[in-house]
Amino acid sequence: MTSLQAPKGTFDILPPDAERRQGLETAARKILGAAGYRRIETPAFEATELFARGVGEATDIVQKEMYTFDDGGGRSLTLRPEGTAPVCRAYVEHGMHKLPQPVKFWYLSSFFRAEQPQKGRYRQFWQVGAETIGAAGPETDAEMIVLLAELLEAMLVKGTRLRLSSLGSPETRQQYRERLTAYLREHESRLSSEVRDRIGLNPLRAFDATDPGTREVMAAAPRLLDALEADDAEHFAAVRELLDASDVRYEIDPTLVRGLDYYTRTVFEFTSDALGAQSGVGGGGRYDRLIEQLGGQPTPASGWAAGVERILMSGTEPPIAPDPVDLFIALSDRDAGTAAAAFVVAREARRAGMAAQLELTGRSLKGQLKQADRIGARYVAIVEGDSRATLKEMSSGEQQELSLSAVIPTVLRGSRLT
Ligand code: AMP
């Protein structure tokens, strides 16, 4: 029988990785919390309809990448492939339009996409994300970009580049789509078959194609950025000015197409040169029509999501040191009375606020001292029977015999042993 392994495209987060992730979570809480964002968590699965409506029927995510299953009662559920639609669903479901606007959320959750796994691309992965719901102005978009830039900087992500564009309104996009479709049909014979098959479904994706024929055609294709309505163009100009004022460097990329359908106006993406083929670290944009599409009132909104694994892969943030251990409780013998007394000391030490670990494996005394050293314990209490102990300060090697009840006060005082 072969041994069991984690499914393809998934991975275990072992304690050292978990500690680095903790560092990212702390940085996100600090940076986003200071700007008024509050944590939200939504369920790991939702009604499939939410993503079909919220992400867009024509997107790769909905077409090919969702883990969808029947709940046993004929209702179709899907493991969440992204976080924006669920957060918006929660906003509508809990009537959060009644709260002072905007409502600002952040999350750090796992997501699921049935993709072909490779370095930096998994089937279960984590994203840290932020959403601002109920604010339409360019300051919101610029602030969100600045916050993601700050988070990447705090995580020491190397070689970042920011690409920026505007998608205008759905109406402008519709007109543009028709123009682009006509252009693509005109040059159909030079396009890849994949792009050709999707002209009717999603012509914008032709800008993402990598084959030389399609790329040549796309180099001369009409650009949405040149077709924006005056108010959308003004909004975009204001976002750029705010970024300039905050010294955030960006490149305008008229071909930037985000994989989700719900974006309006600003879209952006951070990449890192330190990553391989999967260079996208995080991105987002404005989605002014989504809340309405999910049954809420028309509500402007803007947000981003960044890949936790990719941040950690491209970042140089040093690993966090394991938690310090104040006291290791060792046993001088295998007596039941000694074991019970040691157990009680461990519990009381923790209640007094210390990090305390109890010997659990029946090691020899020498082995126990070695273990205390390995975990970096400041003190070891060697419990002898139910009333005596020897307390050893690991850094100096000093030790002192004392009554068991004196162990915790002595460690708490951190006084030198004599
Ligand atoms: P998206 O929701 O597709 O815009 O993705 C936002 C970010 O999430 C990307 O820039 C990546 O950093 C990360 N991401 C997306 N899909 C995956 C995946 N399958 N595996 C790992 N990270 C991912």
JSON list of C-alpha atoms in Angstrom, two decimals, residues 128-343:
[
{"chain": "A", "resi": 128, "resn": "VAL", "atom": "CA", "xyz": [-4.90, 38.55, 2.28]},
{"chain": "A", "resi": 129, "resn": "GLY", "atom": "CA", "xyz": [-7.45, 41.00, 0.95]},
{"chain": "A", "resi": 130, "resn": "ALA", "atom": "CA", "xyz": [-9.14, 44.31, 1.65]},
{"chain": "A", "resi": 131, "resn": "GLU", "atom": "CA", "xyz": [-12.44, 45.77, 0.48]},
{"chain": "A", "resi": 132, "resn": "THR", "atom": "CA", "xyz": [-13.87, 49.28, 0.87]},
{"chain": "A", "resi": 133, "resn": "ILE", "atom": "CA", "xyz": [-17.61, 49.28, 0.28]},
{"chain": "A", "resi": 134, "resn": "GLY", "atom": "CA", "xyz": [-19.62, 52.50, -0.06]},
{"chain": "A", "resi": 135, "resn": "ALA", "atom": "CA", "xyz": [-17.07, 55.00, -1.37]},
{"chain": "A", "resi": 136, "resn": "ALA", "atom": "CA", "xyz": [-16.81, 56.11, -4.99]},
{"chain": "A", "resi": 137, "resn": "GLY", "atom": "CA", "xyz": [-13.98, 58.64, -5.04]},
{"chain": "A", "resi": 138, "resn": "PRO", "atom": "CA", "xyz": [-10.49, 58.24, -6.50]},
{"chain": "A", "resi": 139, "resn": "GLU", "atom": "CA", "xyz": [-8.99, 58.64, -2.98]},
{"chain": "A", "resi": 140, "resn": "THR", "atom": "CA", "xyz": [-10.40, 55.22, -2.10]},
{"chain": "A", "resi": 141, "resn": "ASP", "atom": "CA", "xyz": [-8.70, 53.53, -5.05]},
{"chain": "A", "resi": 142, "resn": "ALA", "atom": "CA", "xyz": [-5.44, 55.34, -4.38]},
{"chain": "A", "resi": 143, "resn": "GLU", "atom": "CA", "xyz": [-5.59, 54.55, -0.67]},
{"chain": "A", "resi": 144, "resn": "MET", "atom": "CA", "xyz": [-6.15, 50.87, -1.34]},
{"chain": "A", "resi": 145, "resn": "ILE", "atom": "CA", "xyz": [-3.17, 50.75, -3.69]},
{"chain": "A", "resi": 146, "resn": "VAL", "atom": "CA", "xyz": [-1.00, 52.57, -1.17]},
{"chain": "A", "resi": 147, "resn": "LEU", "atom": "CA", "xyz": [-2.02, 50.12, 1.58]},
{"chain": "A", "resi": 148, "resn": "LEU", "atom": "CA", "xyz": [-1.09, 47.08, -0.52]},
{"chain": "A", "resi": 149, "resn": "ALA", "atom": "CA", "xyz": [2.20, 48.76, -1.45]},
{"chain": "A", "resi": 150, "resn": "GLU", "atom": "CA", "xyz": [2.87, 49.31, 2.26]},
{"chain": "A", "resi": 151, "resn": "LEU", "atom": "CA", "xyz": [2.09, 45.71, 3.13]},
{"chain": "A", "resi": 152, "resn": "LEU", "atom": "CA", "xyz": [4.43, 44.41, 0.42]},
{"chain": "A", "resi": 153, "resn": "GLU", "atom": "CA", "xyz": [7.09, 46.80, 1.62]},
{"chain": "A", "resi": 154, "resn": "ALA", "atom": "CA", "xyz": [6.64, 45.68, 5.23]},
{"chain": "A", "resi": 155, "resn": "MET", "atom": "CA", "xyz": [7.05, 42.07, 4.09]},
{"chain": "A", "resi": 156, "resn": "LEU", "atom": "CA", "xyz": [10.23, 43.09, 2.22]},
{"chain": "A", "resi": 157, "resn": "VAL", "atom": "CA", "xyz": [8.88, 41.81, -1.10]},
{"chain": "A", "resi": 158, "resn": "LYS", "atom": "CA", "xyz": [11.62, 42.33, -3.65]},
{"chain": "A", "resi": 159, "resn": "GLY", "atom": "CA", "xyz": [11.44, 43.76, -7.17]},
{"chain": "A", "resi": 160, "resn": "THR", "atom": "CA", "xyz": [7.82, 44.90, -7.12]},
{"chain": "A", "resi": 161, "resn": "ARG", "atom": "CA", "xyz": [6.23, 46.65, -10.07]},
{"chain": "A", "resi": 162, "resn": "LEU", "atom": "CA", "xyz": [2.77, 48.18, -10.14]},
{"chain": "A", "resi": 163, "resn": "ARG", "atom": "CA", "xyz": [0.70, 48.22, -13.31]},
{"chain": "A", "resi": 164, "resn": "LEU", "atom": "CA", "xyz": [-2.37, 50.42, -13.46]},
{"chain": "A", "resi": 165, "resn": "SER", "atom": "CA", "xyz": [-5.26, 50.95, -15.82]},
{"chain": "A", "resi": 166, "resn": "SER", "atom": "CA", "xyz": [-8.92, 51.90, -15.99]},
{"chain": "A", "resi": 167, "resn": "LEU", "atom": "CA", "xyz": [-11.72, 49.84, -17.45]},
{"chain": "A", "resi": 168, "resn": "GLY", "atom": "CA", "xyz": [-14.28, 52.66, -17.49]},
{"chain": "A", "resi": 169, "resn": "SER", "atom": "CA", "xyz": [-17.96, 51.89, -17.12]},
{"chain": "A", "resi": 170, "resn": "PRO", "atom": "CA", "xyz": [-19.73, 48.71, -18.25]},
{"chain": "A", "resi": 171, "resn": "GLU", "atom": "CA", "xyz": [-21.44, 50.74, -20.99]},
{"chain": "A", "resi": 172, "resn": "THR", "atom": "CA", "xyz": [-18.16, 52.04, -22.38]},
{"chain": "A", "resi": 173, "resn": "ARG", "atom": "CA", "xyz": [-16.78, 48.54, -22.11]},
{"chain": "A", "resi": 174, "resn": "GLN", "atom": "CA", "xyz": [-19.74, 47.15, -24.03]},
{"chain": "A", "resi": 175, "resn": "GLN", "atom": "CA", "xyz": [-19.21, 49.59, -26.88]},
{"chain": "A", "resi": 176, "resn": "TYR", "atom": "CA", "xyz": [-15.50, 48.97, -26.81]},
{"chain": "A", "resi": 177, "resn": "ARG", "atom": "CA", "xyz": [-16.08, 45.23, -26.72]},
{"chain": "A", "resi": 178, "resn": "GLU", "atom": "CA", "xyz": [-18.08, 45.48, -29.91]},
{"chain": "A", "resi": 179, "resn": "ARG", "atom": "CA", "xyz": [-15.30, 47.45, -31.59]},
{"chain": "A", "resi": 180, "resn": "LEU", "atom": "CA", "xyz": [-12.67, 45.01, -30.37]},
{"chain": "A", "resi": 181, "resn": "THR", "atom": "CA", "xyz": [-14.74, 42.01, -31.45]},
{"chain": "A", "resi": 182, "resn": "ALA", "atom": "CA", "xyz": [-15.07, 43.48, -34.94]},
{"chain": "A", "resi": 183, "resn": "TYR", "atom": "CA", "xyz": [-11.31, 44.11, -35.01]},
{"chain": "A", "resi": 184, "resn": "LEU", "atom": "CA", "xyz": [-10.54, 40.55, -33.88]},
{"chain": "A", "resi": 185, "resn": "ARG", "atom": "CA", "xyz": [-12.89, 39.07, -36.48]},
{"chain": "A", "resi": 186, "resn": "GLU", "atom": "CA", "xyz": [-11.12, 41.12, -39.14]},
{"chain": "A", "resi": 187, "resn": "HIS", "atom": "CA", "xyz": [-7.80, 39.53, -38.12]},
{"chain": "A", "resi": 188, "resn": "GLU", "atom": "CA", "xyz": [-9.16, 36.13, -37.14]},
{"chain": "A", "resi": 189, "resn": "SER", "atom": "CA", "xyz": [-6.78, 34.11, -39.29]},
{"chain": "A", "resi": 190, "resn": "ARG", "atom": "CA", "xyz": [-3.73, 35.34, -37.32]},
{"chain": "A", "resi": 191, "resn": "LEU", "atom": "CA", "xyz": [-5.14, 34.59, -33.86]},
{"chain": "A", "resi": 192, "resn": "SER", "atom": "CA", "xyz": [-4.51, 31.46, -31.79]},
{"chain": "A", "resi": 193, "resn": "SER", "atom": "CA", "xyz": [-7.38, 29.00, -31.85]},
{"chain": "A", "resi": 194, "resn": "GLU", "atom": "CA", "xyz": [-8.02, 29.52, -28.12]},
{"chain": "A", "resi": 195, "resn": "VAL", "atom": "CA", "xyz": [-8.43, 33.27, -28.59]},
{"chain": "A", "resi": 196, "resn": "ARG", "atom": "CA", "xyz": [-10.52, 32.76, -31.74]},
{"chain": "A", "resi": 197, "resn": "ASP", "atom": "CA", "xyz": [-12.91, 30.42, -29.88]},
{"chain": "A", "resi": 198, "resn": "ARG", "atom": "CA", "xyz": [-13.42, 33.00, -27.15]},
{"chain": "A", "resi": 199, "resn": "ILE", "atom": "CA", "xyz": [-13.92, 36.12, -29.27]},
{"chain": "A", "resi": 200, "resn": "GLY", "atom": "CA", "xyz": [-17.64, 36.10, -28.62]},
{"chain": "A", "resi": 201, "resn": "LEU", "atom": "CA", "xyz": [-17.31, 35.17, -24.95]},
{"chain": "A", "resi": 202, "resn": "ASN", "atom": "CA", "xyz": [-14.48, 37.40, -23.75]},
{"chain": "A", "resi": 203, "resn": "PRO", "atom": "CA", "xyz": [-12.57, 39.33, -26.43]},
{"chain": "A", "resi": 204, "resn": "LEU", "atom": "CA", "xyz": [-10.59, 41.30, -23.79]},
{"chain": "A", "resi": 205, "resn": "ARG", "atom": "CA", "xyz": [-8.71, 38.17, -22.84]},
{"chain": "A", "resi": 206, "resn": "ALA", "atom": "CA", "xyz": [-6.97, 38.31, -26.22]},
{"chain": "A", "resi": 207, "resn": "PHE", "atom": "CA", "xyz": [-4.63, 40.88, -24.59]},
{"chain": "A", "resi": 208, "resn": "ASP", "atom": "CA", "xyz": [-3.41, 38.13, -22.23]},
{"chain": "A", "resi": 209, "resn": "ALA", "atom": "CA", "xyz": [-2.42, 35.76, -25.05]},
{"chain": "A", "resi": 210, "resn": "THR", "atom": "CA", "xyz": [1.24, 34.84, -25.36]},
{"chain": "A", "resi": 211, "resn": "ASP", "atom": "CA", "xyz": [1.44, 33.41, -28.91]},
{"chain": "A", "resi": 212, "resn": "PRO", "atom": "CA", "xyz": [3.27, 35.67, -31.41]},
{"chain": "A", "resi": 213, "resn": "GLY", "atom": "CA", "xyz": [0.43, 35.85, -33.96]},
{"chain": "A", "resi": 214, "resn": "THR", "atom": "CA", "xyz": [-2.15, 37.07, -31.45]},
{"chain": "A", "resi": 215, "resn": "ARG", "atom": "CA", "xyz": [0.35, 39.42, -29.83]},
{"chain": "A", "resi": 216, "resn": "GLU", "atom": "CA", "xyz": [1.08, 41.07, -33.15]},
{"chain": "A", "resi": 217, "resn": "VAL", "atom": "CA", "xyz": [-2.61, 41.58, -33.82]},
{"chain": "A", "resi": 218, "resn": "MET", "atom": "CA", "xyz": [-3.14, 42.92, -30.30]},
{"chain": "A", "resi": 219, "resn": "ALA", "atom": "CA", "xyz": [-0.31, 45.44, -30.59]},
{"chain": "A", "resi": 220, "resn": "ALA", "atom": "CA", "xyz": [-2.42, 47.42, -33.04]},
{"chain": "A", "resi": 221, "resn": "ALA", "atom": "CA", "xyz": [-5.82, 46.69, -31.43]},
{"chain": "A", "resi": 222, "resn": "PRO", "atom": "CA", "xyz": [-8.03, 49.55, -30.20]},
{"chain": "A", "resi": 223, "resn": "ARG", "atom": "CA", "xyz": [-7.42, 50.35, -26.51]},
{"chain": "A", "resi": 224, "resn": "LEU", "atom": "CA", "xyz": [-10.12, 50.79, -23.91]},
{"chain": "A", "resi": 225, "resn": "LEU", "atom": "CA", "xyz": [-8.08, 53.48, -22.18]},
{"chain": "A", "resi": 226, "resn": "ASP", "atom": "CA", "xyz": [-8.46, 55.67, -25.28]},
{"chain": "A", "resi": 227, "resn": "ALA", "atom": "CA", "xyz": [-12.22, 55.18, -25.29]},
{"chain": "A", "resi": 228, "resn": "LEU", "atom": "CA", "xyz": [-13.08, 56.20, -21.68]},
{"chain": "A", "resi": 229, "resn": "GLU", "atom": "CA", "xyz": [-15.95, 58.62, -20.99]},
{"chain": "A", "resi": 230, "resn": "ALA", "atom": "CA", "xyz": [-14.90, 62.01, -19.63]},
{"chain": "A", "resi": 231, "resn": "ASP", "atom": "CA", "xyz": [-15.88, 61.31, -15.99]},
{"chain": "A", "resi": 232, "resn": "ASP", "atom": "CA", "xyz": [-14.11, 57.93, -15.98]},
{"chain": "A", "resi": 233, "resn": "ALA", "atom": "CA", "xyz": [-11.01, 59.51, -17.49]},
{"chain": "A", "resi": 234, "resn": "GLU", "atom": "CA", "xyz": [-11.14, 62.24, -14.82]},
{"chain": "A", "resi": 235, "resn": "HIS", "atom": "CA", "xyz": [-11.46, 59.64, -12.06]},
{"chain": "A", "resi": 236, "resn": "PHE", "atom": "CA", "xyz": [-8.45, 57.80, -13.44]},
{"chain": "A", "resi": 237, "resn": "ALA", "atom": "CA", "xyz": [-6.40, 60.99, -13.70]},
{"chain": "A", "resi": 238, "resn": "ALA", "atom": "CA", "xyz": [-7.22, 61.77, -10.06]},
{"chain": "A", "resi": 239, "resn": "VAL", "atom": "CA", "xyz": [-6.09, 58.31, -8.92]},
{"chain": "A", "resi": 240, "resn": "ARG", "atom": "CA", "xyz": [-2.80, 58.81, -10.74]},
{"chain": "A", "resi": 241, "resn": "GLU", "atom": "CA", "xyz": [-2.27, 62.24, -9.18]},
{"chain": "A", "resi": 242, "resn": "LEU", "atom": "CA", "xyz": [-2.83, 60.83, -5.69]},
{"chain": "A", "resi": 243, "resn": "LEU", "atom": "CA", "xyz": [-0.34, 58.05, -6.34]},
{"chain": "A", "resi": 244, "resn": "ASP", "atom": "CA", "xyz": [2.17, 60.57, -7.67]},
{"chain": "A", "resi": 245, "resn": "ALA", "atom": "CA", "xyz": [1.65, 62.64, -4.52]},
{"chain": "A", "resi": 246, "resn": "SER", "atom": "CA", "xyz": [2.38, 59.55, -2.38]},
{"chain": "A", "resi": 247, "resn": "ASP", "atom": "CA", "xyz": [5.50, 58.61, -4.37]},
{"chain": "A", "resi": 248, "resn": "VAL", "atom": "CA", "xyz": [4.05, 55.29, -5.42]},
{"chain": "A", "resi": 249, "resn": "ARG", "atom": "CA", "xyz": [5.57, 54.39, -8.77]},
{"chain": "A", "resi": 250, "resn": "TYR", "atom": "CA", "xyz": [3.41, 52.72, -11.40]},
{"chain": "A", "resi": 251, "resn": "GLU", "atom": "CA", "xyz": [3.23, 51.98, -15.09]},
{"chain": "A", "resi": 252, "resn": "ILE", "atom": "CA", "xyz": [0.08, 52.57, -17.10]},
{"chain": "A", "resi": 253, "resn": "ASP", "atom": "CA", "xyz": [-0.74, 49.32, -18.83]},
{"chain": "A", "resi": 254, "resn": "PRO", "atom": "CA", "xyz": [-3.72, 49.62, -21.19]},
{"chain": "A", "resi": 255, "resn": "THR", "atom": "CA", "xyz": [-3.68, 45.85, -21.70]},
{"chain": "A", "resi": 256, "resn": "LEU", "atom": "CA", "xyz": [-4.18, 45.07, -18.03]},
{"chain": "A", "resi": 257, "resn": "VAL", "atom": "CA", "xyz": [-7.13, 42.72, -17.90]},
{"chain": "A", "resi": 258, "resn": "ARG", "atom": "CA", "xyz": [-8.05, 41.27, -14.56]},
{"chain": "A", "resi": 259, "resn": "GLY", "atom": "CA", "xyz": [-9.43, 37.75, -14.63]},
{"chain": "A", "resi": 260, "resn": "LEU", "atom": "CA", "xyz": [-12.70, 38.78, -13.03]},
{"chain": "A", "resi": 261, "resn": "ASP", "atom": "CA", "xyz": [-15.64, 40.41, -14.79]},
{"chain": "A", "resi": 262, "resn": "TYR", "atom": "CA", "xyz": [-16.87, 42.76, -12.10]},
{"chain": "A", "resi": 263, "resn": "TYR", "atom": "CA", "xyz": [-14.28, 45.52, -12.32]},
{"chain": "A", "resi": 264, "resn": "THR", "atom": "CA", "xyz": [-15.14, 49.11, -13.29]},
{"chain": "A", "resi": 265, "resn": "ARG", "atom": "CA", "xyz": [-12.75, 52.06, -13.57]},
{"chain": "A", "resi": 266, "resn": "THR", "atom": "CA", "xyz": [-9.46, 51.48, -11.71]},
{"chain": "A", "resi": 267, "resn": "VAL", "atom": "CA", "xyz": [-7.66, 48.13, -11.98]},
{"chain": "A", "resi": 268, "resn": "PHE", "atom": "CA", "xyz": [-4.13, 47.37, -10.79]},
{"chain": "A", "resi": 269, "resn": "GLU", "atom": "CA", "xyz": [-1.67, 44.58, -10.26]},
{"chain": "A", "resi": 270, "resn": "PHE", "atom": "CA", "xyz": [1.59, 44.22, -8.38]},
{"chain": "A", "resi": 271, "resn": "THR", "atom": "CA", "xyz": [4.15, 41.79, -9.75]},
{"chain": "A", "resi": 272, "resn": "SER", "atom": "CA", "xyz": [7.52, 40.76, -8.35]},
{"chain": "A", "resi": 273, "resn": "ASP", "atom": "CA", "xyz": [10.66, 40.02, -10.36]},
{"chain": "A", "resi": 274, "resn": "ALA", "atom": "CA", "xyz": [11.65, 37.64, -7.59]},
{"chain": "A", "resi": 275, "resn": "LEU", "atom": "CA", "xyz": [8.90, 35.23, -8.64]},
{"chain": "A", "resi": 276, "resn": "GLY", "atom": "CA", "xyz": [9.06, 32.97, -11.68]},
{"chain": "A", "resi": 277, "resn": "ALA", "atom": "CA", "xyz": [6.33, 32.56, -14.25]},
{"chain": "A", "resi": 278, "resn": "GLN", "atom": "CA", "xyz": [3.61, 33.22, -11.68]},
{"chain": "A", "resi": 279, "resn": "SER", "atom": "CA", "xyz": [4.76, 36.77, -11.03]},
{"chain": "A", "resi": 280, "resn": "GLY", "atom": "CA", "xyz": [1.47, 38.28, -9.84]},
{"chain": "A", "resi": 281, "resn": "VAL", "atom": "CA", "xyz": [1.66, 39.13, -6.15]},
{"chain": "A", "resi": 282, "resn": "GLY", "atom": "CA", "xyz": [-1.67, 40.86, -5.78]},
{"chain": "A", "resi": 283, "resn": "GLY", "atom": "CA", "xyz": [-4.13, 43.10, -7.47]},
{"chain": "A", "resi": 284, "resn": "GLY", "atom": "CA", "xyz": [-7.62, 44.45, -7.52]},
{"chain": "A", "resi": 285, "resn": "GLY", "atom": "CA", "xyz": [-9.70, 47.39, -8.52]},
{"chain": "A", "resi": 286, "resn": "ARG", "atom": "CA", "xyz": [-13.04, 49.10, -8.38]},
{"chain": "A", "resi": 287, "resn": "TYR", "atom": "CA", "xyz": [-16.26, 47.14, -8.74]},
{"chain": "A", "resi": 288, "resn": "ASP", "atom": "CA", "xyz": [-19.12, 49.63, -8.61]},
{"chain": "A", "resi": 289, "resn": "ARG", "atom": "CA", "xyz": [-21.81, 47.31, -9.98]},
{"chain": "A", "resi": 290, "resn": "LEU", "atom": "CA", "xyz": [-21.19, 44.14, -8.02]},
{"chain": "A", "resi": 291, "resn": "ILE", "atom": "CA", "xyz": [-23.28, 44.81, -4.90]},
{"chain": "A", "resi": 292, "resn": "GLU", "atom": "CA", "xyz": [-26.30, 45.63, -7.05]},
{"chain": "A", "resi": 293, "resn": "GLN", "atom": "CA", "xyz": [-25.71, 42.50, -9.09]},
{"chain": "A", "resi": 294, "resn": "LEU", "atom": "CA", "xyz": [-25.88, 40.51, -5.85]},
{"chain": "A", "resi": 295, "resn": "GLY", "atom": "CA", "xyz": [-29.23, 42.01, -4.89]},
{"chain": "A", "resi": 296, "resn": "GLY", "atom": "CA", "xyz": [-28.11, 45.06, -2.90]},
{"chain": "A", "resi": 297, "resn": "GLN", "atom": "CA", "xyz": [-28.61, 48.75, -3.59]},
{"chain": "A", "resi": 298, "resn": "PRO", "atom": "CA", "xyz": [-26.24, 50.38, -6.08]},
{"chain": "A", "resi": 299, "resn": "THR", "atom": "CA", "xyz": [-23.07, 50.75, -3.99]},
{"chain": "A", "resi": 300, "resn": "PRO", "atom": "CA", "xyz": [-19.59, 51.75, -5.17]},
{"chain": "A", "resi": 301, "resn": "ALA", "atom": "CA", "xyz": [-16.72, 49.59, -3.93]},
{"chain": "A", "resi": 302, "resn": "SER", "atom": "CA", "xyz": [-13.06, 48.89, -4.40]},
{"chain": "A", "resi": 303, "resn": "GLY", "atom": "CA", "xyz": [-10.71, 46.13, -3.22]},
{"chain": "A", "resi": 304, "resn": "TRP", "atom": "CA", "xyz": [-7.66, 43.92, -3.66]},
{"chain": "A", "resi": 305, "resn": "ALA", "atom": "CA", "xyz": [-6.33, 40.50, -2.85]},
{"chain": "A", "resi": 306, "resn": "ALA", "atom": "CA", "xyz": [-2.73, 39.35, -2.61]},
{"chain": "A", "resi": 307, "resn": "GLY", "atom": "CA", "xyz": [-1.37, 35.81, -2.55]},
{"chain": "A", "resi": 308, "resn": "VAL", "atom": "CA", "xyz": [0.10, 34.87, 0.83]},
{"chain": "A", "resi": 309, "resn": "GLU", "atom": "CA", "xyz": [2.41, 32.19, -0.60]},
{"chain": "A", "resi": 310, "resn": "ARG", "atom": "CA", "xyz": [3.71, 34.57, -3.25]},
{"chain": "A", "resi": 311, "resn": "ILE", "atom": "CA", "xyz": [4.33, 37.33, -0.71]},
{"chain": "A", "resi": 312, "resn": "LEU", "atom": "CA", "xyz": [6.30, 34.89, 1.43]},
{"chain": "A", "resi": 313, "resn": "MET", "atom": "CA", "xyz": [8.17, 33.48, -1.59]},
{"chain": "A", "resi": 314, "resn": "SER", "atom": "CA", "xyz": [9.26, 36.91, -2.81]},
{"chain": "A", "resi": 315, "resn": "GLY", "atom": "CA", "xyz": [9.71, 38.50, 0.59]},
{"chain": "A", "resi": 316, "resn": "THR", "atom": "CA", "xyz": [12.81, 38.48, 2.75]},
{"chain": "A", "resi": 317, "resn": "GLU", "atom": "CA", "xyz": [11.09, 39.02, 6.07]},
{"chain": "A", "resi": 318, "resn": "PRO", "atom": "CA", "xyz": [13.17, 37.01, 8.57]},
{"chain": "A", "resi": 319, "resn": "PRO", "atom": "CA", "xyz": [11.44, 34.09, 10.24]},
{"chain": "A", "resi": 320, "resn": "ILE", "atom": "CA", "xyz": [9.91, 34.88, 13.56]},
{"chain": "A", "resi": 321, "resn": "ALA", "atom": "CA", "xyz": [11.69, 33.39, 16.56]},
{"chain": "A", "resi": 322, "resn": "PRO", "atom": "CA", "xyz": [9.63, 30.74, 18.33]},
{"chain": "A", "resi": 323, "resn": "ASP", "atom": "CA", "xyz": [7.88, 31.91, 21.48]},
{"chain": "A", "resi": 324, "resn": "PRO", "atom": "CA", "xyz": [10.24, 32.14, 24.47]},
{"chain": "A", "resi": 325, "resn": "VAL", "atom": "CA", "xyz": [9.88, 29.49, 27.17]},
{"chain": "A", "resi": 326, "resn": "ASP", "atom": "CA", "xyz": [10.12, 30.78, 30.72]},
{"chain": "A", "resi": 327, "resn": "LEU", "atom": "CA", "xyz": [10.08, 27.48, 32.55]},
{"chain": "A", "resi": 328, "resn": "PHE", "atom": "CA", "xyz": [10.61, 23.82, 31.73]},
{"chain": "A", "resi": 329, "resn": "ILE", "atom": "CA", "xyz": [9.30, 21.46, 34.39]},
{"chain": "A", "resi": 330, "resn": "ALA", "atom": "CA", "xyz": [11.39, 18.32, 34.73]},
{"chain": "A", "resi": 331, "resn": "LEU", "atom": "CA", "xyz": [10.85, 15.30, 36.96]},
{"chain": "A", "resi": 332, "resn": "SER", "atom": "CA", "xyz": [13.55, 13.81, 39.16]},
{"chain": "A", "resi": 333, "resn": "ASP", "atom": "CA", "xyz": [11.84, 10.39, 39.24]},
{"chain": "A", "resi": 334, "resn": "ARG", "atom": "CA", "xyz": [8.92, 8.44, 37.79]},
{"chain": "A", "resi": 335, "resn": "ASP", "atom": "CA", "xyz": [6.89, 8.59, 40.98]},
{"chain": "A", "resi": 336, "resn": "ALA", "atom": "CA", "xyz": [3.17, 9.32, 40.51]},
{"chain": "A", "resi": 337, "resn": "GLY", "atom": "CA", "xyz": [3.27, 11.96, 43.26]},
{"chain": "A", "resi": 338, "resn": "THR", "atom": "CA", "xyz": [6.13, 13.76, 41.51]},
{"chain": "A", "resi": 339, "resn": "ALA", "atom": "CA", "xyz": [4.30, 13.66, 38.17]},
{"chain": "A", "resi": 340, "resn": "ALA", "atom": "CA", "xyz": [1.12, 15.09, 39.71]},
{"chain": "A", "resi": 341, "resn": "ALA", "atom": "CA", "xyz": [3.05, 17.86, 41.50]},
{"chain": "A", "resi": 342, "resn": "ALA", "atom": "CA", "xyz": [4.89, 18.76, 38.28]},
{"chain": "A", "resi": 343, "resn": "PHE", "atom": "CA", "xyz": [1.62, 18.82, 36.36]}
]
